[in-house]
PDB file of C-alpha atoms in Angstrom:
ATOM      1  CA  LYS A   1     -23.788  35.509  -1.604  1.00  0.00           C
ATOM      2  CA  GLU A   2     -22.771  34.719  -5.152  1.00  0.00           C
ATOM      3  CA  TYR A   3     -25.315  33.193  -7.525  1.00  0.00           C
ATOM      4  CA  ILE A   4     -25.223  31.733 -10.994  1.00  0.00           C
ATOM      5  CA  PHE A   5     -27.941  33.067 -13.281  1.00  0.00           C
ATOM      6  CA  ILE A   6     -29.389  30.377 -15.573  1.00  0.00           C
ATOM      7  CA  TYR A   7     -32.095  30.997 -18.171  1.00  0.00           C
ATOM      8  CA  ASN A   8     -33.661  29.296 -21.174  1.00  0.00           C
ATOM      9  CA  ARG A   9     -35.910  30.759 -23.835  1.00  0.00           C
ATOM     10  CA  LEU A  10     -38.968  28.652 -24.731  1.00  0.00           C
ATOM     11  CA  GLU A  11     -39.735  28.887 -28.467  1.00  0.00           C
ATOM     12  CA  ALA A  12     -43.323  27.634 -28.240  1.00  0.00           C
ATOM     13  CA  ASN A  13     -44.700  30.572 -26.240  1.00  0.00           C
ATOM     14  CA  HIS A  14     -41.734  33.001 -26.392  1.00  0.00           C
ATOM     15  CA  ALA A  15     -41.259  32.859 -22.652  1.00  0.00           C
ATOM     16  CA  THR A  16     -37.993  32.759 -20.723  1.00  0.00           C
ATOM     17  CA  VAL A  17     -37.417  30.554 -17.665  1.00  0.00           C
ATOM     18  CA  CYS A  18     -34.807  31.935 -15.238  1.00  0.00           C
ATOM     19  CA  ALA A  19     -33.173  30.546 -12.089  1.00  0.00           C
ATOM     20  CA  LEU A  20     -30.585  31.699  -9.569  1.00  0.00           C
ATOM     21  CA  VAL A  21     -28.398  28.882  -8.204  1.00  0.00           C
ATOM     22  CA  PRO A  22     -26.116  29.617  -5.220  1.00  0.00           C
ATOM     23  CA  MET A  23     -22.458  29.312  -6.205  1.00  0.00           C
ATOM     24  CA  LYS A  24     -21.766  27.247  -3.068  1.00  0.00           C
ATOM     25  CA  ILE A  25     -23.967  24.442  -4.417  1.00  0.00           C
ATOM     26  CA  VAL A  26     -22.006  24.276  -7.681  1.00  0.00           C
ATOM     27  CA  THR A  27     -18.494  24.442  -6.237  1.00  0.00           C
ATOM     28  CA  GLY A  28     -19.124  23.022  -2.762  1.00  0.00           C
ATOM     29  CA  GLN A  29     -19.609  19.461  -3.922  1.00  0.00           C
ATOM     30  CA  ALA A  30     -16.431  19.548  -5.996  1.00  0.00           C
ATOM     31  CA  GLU A  31     -14.455  20.814  -3.008  1.00  0.00           C
ATOM     32  CA  ALA A  32     -15.961  18.134  -0.781  1.00  0.00           C
ATOM     33  CA  ILE A  33     -15.132  15.435  -3.343  1.00  0.00           C
ATOM     34  CA  LYS A  34     -11.597  16.818  -3.697  1.00  0.00           C
ATOM     35  CA  THR A  35     -11.042  16.836   0.057  1.00  0.00           C
ATOM     36  CA  LEU A  36     -12.551  13.361   0.515  1.00  0.00           C
ATOM     37  CA  THR A  37     -10.514  11.909  -2.359  1.00  0.00           C
ATOM     38  CA  PHE A  38      -7.295  13.400  -1.056  1.00  0.00           C
ATOM     39  CA  GLY A  39      -7.997  12.123   2.464  1.00  0.00           C
ATOM     40  CA  LEU A  40      -8.863   8.609   1.294  1.00  0.00           C
ATOM     41  CA  VAL A  41      -5.813   8.396  -0.953  1.00  0.00           C
ATOM     42  CA  LEU A  42      -3.551   9.623   1.834  1.00  0.00           C
ATOM     43  CA  ALA A  43      -5.098   7.149   4.293  1.00  0.00           C
ATOM     44  CA  ALA A  44      -4.657   4.298   1.788  1.00  0.00           C
ATOM     45  CA  ILE A  45      -0.993   5.200   1.270  1.00  0.00           C
ATOM     46  CA  LEU A  46      -0.357   5.348   5.004  1.00  0.00           C
ATOM     47  CA  ILE A  47      -2.158   2.056   5.658  1.00  0.00           C
ATOM     48  CA  ALA A  48      -0.344   0.299   2.800  1.00  0.00           C
ATOM     49  CA  GLY A  49       2.984   1.670   4.016  1.00  0.00           C
ATOM     50  CA  PHE A  50       2.318   0.578   7.592  1.00  0.00           C
ATOM     51  CA  ILE A  51       1.277  -2.916   6.480  1.00  0.00           C
ATOM     52  CA  GLY A  52       4.311  -3.239   4.191  1.00  0.00           C
ATOM     53  CA  VAL A  53       6.704  -2.118   6.912  1.00  0.00           C
ATOM     54  CA  SER A  54       5.043  -4.420   9.471  1.00  0.00           C
ATOM     55  CA  ILE A  55       5.282  -7.426   7.165  1.00  0.00           C
ATOM     56  CA  ALA A  56       8.893  -6.629   6.270  1.00  0.00           C
ATOM     57  CA  ALA A  57       9.841  -6.178   9.942  1.00  0.00           C
ATOM     58  CA  SER A  58       8.179  -9.463  10.913  1.00  0.00           C
ATOM     59  CA  ILE A  59       9.899 -11.347   8.106  1.00  0.00           C
ATOM     60  CA  GLN A  60      13.256  -9.777   8.893  1.00  0.00           C
ATOM     61  CA  SER A  61      12.927 -10.559  12.612  1.00  0.00           C
ATOM     62  CA  ASN A  62      12.087 -14.222  11.983  1.00  0.00           C
ATOM     63  CA  MET A  63      14.841 -14.600   9.394  1.00  0.00           C
ATOM     64  CA  LYS A  64      17.435 -13.139  11.779  1.00  0.00           C
ATOM     65  CA  ARG A  65      16.254 -15.412  14.594  1.00  0.00           C
ATOM     66  CA  ILE A  66      16.353 -18.539  12.410  1.00  0.00           C
ATOM     67  CA  SER A  67      19.681 -17.607  10.802  1.00  0.00           C
ATOM     68  CA  LYS A  68      21.231 -16.971  14.226  1.00  0.00           C
ATOM     69  CA  ARG A  69      20.123 -20.402  15.458  1.00  0.00           C
ATOM     70  CA  PHE A  70      21.467 -22.090  12.334  1.00  0.00           C
ATOM     71  CA  GLY A  71      24.729 -20.263  12.879  1.00  0.00           C
ATOM     72  CA  GLU A  72      24.924 -21.822  16.334  1.00  0.00           C
ATOM     73  CA  VAL A  73      24.107 -25.235  14.853  1.00  0.00           C
ATOM     74  CA  ALA A  74      26.766 -24.772  12.192  1.00  0.00           C
ATOM     75  CA  LYS A  75      29.279 -24.201  15.027  1.00  0.00           C
ATOM     76  CA  GLY A  76      28.302 -27.570  16.482  1.00  0.00           C
ATOM     77  CA  ASP A  77      25.699 -26.684  19.138  1.00  0.00           C
ATOM     78  CA  LEU A  78      22.937 -29.241  18.602  1.00  0.00           C
ATOM     79  CA  THR A  79      21.017 -28.186  21.722  1.00  0.00           C
ATOM     80  CA  VAL A  80      19.537 -25.200  19.875  1.00  0.00           C
ATOM     81  CA  THR A  81      15.785 -24.761  19.517  1.00  0.00           C
ATOM     82  CA  VAL A  82      14.676 -22.694  16.530  1.00  0.00           C
ATOM     83  CA  THR A  83      11.648 -20.455  17.187  1.00  0.00           C
ATOM     84  CA  ALA A  84       9.658 -17.987  15.122  1.00  0.00           C
ATOM     85  CA  LYS A  85       6.911 -15.564  16.063  1.00  0.00           C
ATOM     86  CA  GLY A  86       3.594 -15.353  14.273  1.00  0.00           C
ATOM     87  CA  ARG A  87       1.251 -17.766  12.575  1.00  0.00           C
ATOM     88  CA  ASP A  88       2.838 -18.102   9.166  1.00  0.00           C
ATOM     89  CA  GLU A  89       5.202 -20.409   7.295  1.00  0.00           C
ATOM     90  CA  PHE A  90       8.132 -19.330   9.455  1.00  0.00           C
ATOM     91  CA  VAL A  91       6.646 -21.146  12.464  1.00  0.00           C
ATOM     92  CA  GLY A  92       6.445 -24.357  10.428  1.00  0.00           C
ATOM     93  CA  LEU A  93       9.954 -23.763   9.126  1.00  0.00           C
ATOM     94  CA  ALA A  94      11.243 -23.219  12.670  1.00  0.00           C
ATOM     95  CA  GLN A  95       9.542 -26.402  13.900  1.00  0.00           C
ATOM     96  CA  SER A  96      10.968 -28.352  10.989  1.00  0.00           C
ATOM     97  CA  ALA A  97      14.397 -26.893  11.710  1.00  0.00           C
ATOM     98  CA  THR A  98      14.094 -27.796  15.407  1.00  0.00           C
ATOM     99  CA  ASN A  99      13.038 -31.336  14.469  1.00  0.00           C
ATOM    100  CA  MET A 100      15.940 -31.573  12.068  1.00  0.00           C
ATOM    101  CA  ILE A 101      18.352 -30.380  14.746  1.00  0.00           C
ATOM    102  CA  TYR A 102      16.871 -32.798  17.292  1.00  0.00           C
ATOM    103  CA  ASN A 103      17.167 -35.705  14.870  1.00  0.00           C
ATOM    104  CA  ASN A 104      20.745 -34.697  14.079  1.00  0.00           C
ATOM    105  CA  LYS A 105      21.497 -34.641  17.791  1.00  0.00           C
ATOM    106  CA  LYS A 106      20.160 -38.178  18.195  1.00  0.00           C
ATOM    107  CA  LEU A 107      22.218 -39.270  15.229  1.00  0.00           C
ATOM    108  CA  VAL A 108      25.398 -37.711  16.639  1.00  0.00           C
ATOM    109  CA  SER A 109      24.848 -39.348  20.047  1.00  0.00           C
ATOM    110  CA  LYS A 110      24.395 -42.769  18.408  1.00  0.00           C
ATOM    111  CA  VAL A 111      27.521 -42.429  16.324  1.00  0.00           C
ATOM    112  CA  ASN A 112      29.596 -40.465  18.793  1.00  0.00           C
ATOM    113  CA  HIS A 113      32.831 -42.069  17.636  1.00  0.00           C
ATOM    114  CA  SER A 114      32.068 -41.893  13.962  1.00  0.00           C
ATOM    115  CA  THR A 115      33.519 -38.747  12.415  1.00  0.00           C
ATOM    116  CA  GLY A 116      32.113 -39.566   9.007  1.00  0.00           C
ATOM    117  CA  GLU A 117      28.523 -39.470  10.255  1.00  0.00           C
ATOM    118  CA  LEU A 118      29.127 -36.182  12.030  1.00  0.00           C
ATOM    119  CA  GLU A 119      30.388 -34.688   8.784  1.00  0.00           C
ATOM    120  CA  VAL A 120      27.173 -35.788   7.008  1.00  0.00           C
ATOM    121  CA  SER A 121      25.083 -34.047   9.687  1.00  0.00           C
ATOM    122  CA  ALA A 122      27.083 -30.859   9.360  1.00  0.00           C
ATOM    123  CA  ASN A 123      26.532 -30.975   5.602  1.00  0.00           C
ATOM    124  CA  GLU A 124      22.780 -31.385   6.170  1.00  0.00           C
ATOM    125  CA  VAL A 125      22.755 -28.315   8.385  1.00  0.00           C
ATOM    126  CA  LYS A 126      24.756 -26.409   5.779  1.00  0.00           C
ATOM    127  CA  SER A 127      22.310 -27.493   3.077  1.00  0.00           C
ATOM    128  CA  ALA A 128      19.364 -26.362   5.211  1.00  0.00           C
ATOM    129  CA  SER A 129      21.094 -22.997   5.745  1.00  0.00           C
ATOM    130  CA  GLU A 130      21.491 -22.635   1.987  1.00  0.00           C
ATOM    131  CA  ILE A 131      17.801 -23.439   1.477  1.00  0.00           C
ATOM    132  CA  ILE A 132      16.857 -20.838   4.086  1.00  0.00           C
ATOM    133  CA  SER A 133      19.191 -18.401   2.370  1.00  0.00           C
ATOM    134  CA  GLY A 134      17.276 -19.095  -0.862  1.00  0.00           C
ATOM    135  CA  TYR A 135      14.001 -18.455   0.970  1.00  0.00           C
ATOM    136  CA  SER A 136      15.467 -15.212   2.285  1.00  0.00           C
ATOM    137  CA  GLU A 137      16.253 -14.087  -1.260  1.00  0.00           C
ATOM    138  CA  ASP A 138      12.680 -14.932  -2.344  1.00  0.00           C
ATOM    139  CA  ILE A 139      11.306 -12.946   0.573  1.00  0.00           C
ATOM    140  CA  THR A 140      13.574 -10.015  -0.264  1.00  0.00           C
ATOM    141  CA  ARG A 141      12.225 -10.060  -3.827  1.00  0.00           C
ATOM    142  CA  ALA A 142       8.663 -10.148  -2.469  1.00  0.00           C
ATOM    143  CA  ILE A 143       9.391  -7.130  -0.269  1.00  0.00           C
ATOM    144  CA  GLY A 144      10.773  -5.368  -3.338  1.00  0.00           C
ATOM    145  CA  GLY A 145       7.477  -6.140  -5.106  1.00  0.00           C
ATOM    146  CA  ILE A 146       5.543  -4.664  -2.183  1.00  0.00           C
ATOM    147  CA  ASN A 147       7.657  -1.517  -2.369  1.00  0.00           C
ATOM    148  CA  GLU A 148       7.033  -1.239  -6.116  1.00  0.00           C
ATOM    149  CA  GLY A 149       3.292  -1.613  -5.482  1.00  0.00           C
ATOM    150  CA  MET A 150       3.424   1.146  -2.889  1.00  0.00           C
ATOM    151  CA  GLU A 151       5.243   3.411  -5.342  1.00  0.00           C
ATOM    152  CA  ARG A 152       2.627   2.706  -8.019  1.00  0.00           C
ATOM    153  CA  GLN A 153      -0.157   3.402  -5.542  1.00  0.00           C
ATOM    154  CA  SER A 154       1.500   6.697  -4.634  1.00  0.00           C
ATOM    155  CA  ALA A 155       1.676   7.618  -8.332  1.00  0.00           C
ATOM    156  CA  TYR A 156      -2.017   6.771  -8.760  1.00  0.00           C
ATOM    157  CA  ALA A 157      -2.846   8.876  -5.734  1.00  0.00           C
ATOM    158  CA  GLN A 158      -0.964  11.809  -7.234  1.00  0.00           C
ATOM    159  CA  LEU A 159      -2.872  11.331 -10.508  1.00  0.00           C
ATOM    160  CA  CYS A 160      -6.182  11.394  -8.590  1.00  0.00           C
ATOM    161  CA  VAL A 161      -5.200  14.640  -6.900  1.00  0.00           C
ATOM    162  CA  GLU A 162      -4.216  16.151 -10.260  1.00  0.00           C
ATOM    163  CA  LYS A 163      -7.522  15.093 -11.859  1.00  0.00           C
ATOM    164  CA  THR A 164      -9.437  16.574  -8.928  1.00  0.00           C
ATOM    165  CA  MET A 165      -7.525  19.840  -9.321  1.00  0.00           C
ATOM    166  CA  GLU A 166      -8.305  19.812 -13.050  1.00  0.00           C
ATOM    167  CA  LEU A 167     -12.022  19.312 -12.293  1.00  0.00           C
ATOM    168  CA  SER A 168     -11.927  22.195  -9.825  1.00  0.00           C
ATOM    169  CA  ASP A 169     -10.232  24.446 -12.415  1.00  0.00           C
ATOM    170  CA  ASN A 170     -12.865  23.516 -15.018  1.00  0.00           C
ATOM    171  CA  MET A 171     -15.644  24.365 -12.583  1.00  0.00           C
ATOM    172  CA  GLN A 172     -13.997  27.718 -11.914  1.00  0.00           C
ATOM    173  CA  GLU A 173     -13.942  28.391 -15.673  1.00  0.00           C
ATOM    174  CA  VAL A 174     -17.659  27.526 -15.903  1.00  0.00           C
ATOM    175  CA  SER A 175     -18.337  29.898 -13.029  1.00  0.00           C
ATOM    176  CA  THR A 176     -16.391  32.683 -14.729  1.00  0.00           C
ATOM    177  CA  THR A 177     -18.273  32.083 -17.990  1.00  0.00           C
ATOM    178  CA  VAL A 178     -21.607  32.193 -16.160  1.00  0.00           C
ATOM    179  CA  ASP A 179     -20.577  35.478 -14.518  1.00  0.00           C
ATOM    180  CA  ARG A 180     -19.749  36.949 -17.927  1.00  0.00           C
ATOM    181  CA  VAL A 181     -23.064  35.733 -19.371  1.00  0.00           C
ATOM    182  CA  GLU A 182     -24.882  37.222 -16.406  1.00  0.00           C
ATOM    183  CA  MET A 183     -23.118  40.550 -16.965  1.00  0.00           C
ATOM    184  CA  LEU A 184     -24.046  40.460 -20.680  1.00  0.00           C
ATOM    185  CA  VAL A 185     -27.661  39.731 -19.773  1.00  0.00           C
ATOM    186  CA  ARG A 186     -27.720  42.745 -17.420  1.00  0.00           C
ATOM    187  CA  GLU A 187     -26.208  44.935 -20.107  1.00  0.00           C
ATOM    188  CA  THR A 188     -28.736  43.641 -22.630  1.00  0.00           C
ATOM    189  CA  GLU A 189     -31.633  44.362 -20.280  1.00  0.00           C
ATOM    190  CA  LYS A 190     -30.527  47.987 -19.888  1.00  0.00           C
TER     191      LYS A 190
END
């Protein structure tokens, strides 16, 4: 086993206090901290990536579903029901869209012979599609923000690993210095 020799001379009674500390105690904790830090940072990156991808996939799926239904409505099919999965704003948006489509259908049936009213309804659907397109752009920007956050977190994780490596290197230098001091003490005692 390797030991670090530590001593201190007491001026009051000219005595010297000496101790041998196992090297594993000095460097073992730093290695454990390094390993734990690396593992936690890696787990955090993976969890954040998984959450970001899950959120993006859910948003994309709902947007495609809603856009597809509005495409059918824009072609004149007012029997469409807009649905969204989850428990977020998309469900409310889908219900509002379904209500809007239902109300447009009632309006078209009441004014079956009136082309002017039908044109107004089509414009309302087009306007709603443009609003949803605007929401889609906002969501895309939000996803971009999530990606930027993940990149920053990855950079911070790399910085943590570098700082841990620097701490380990410093501890190795202290160990080498202690070894040299120990060798000088042995030479002095001879």
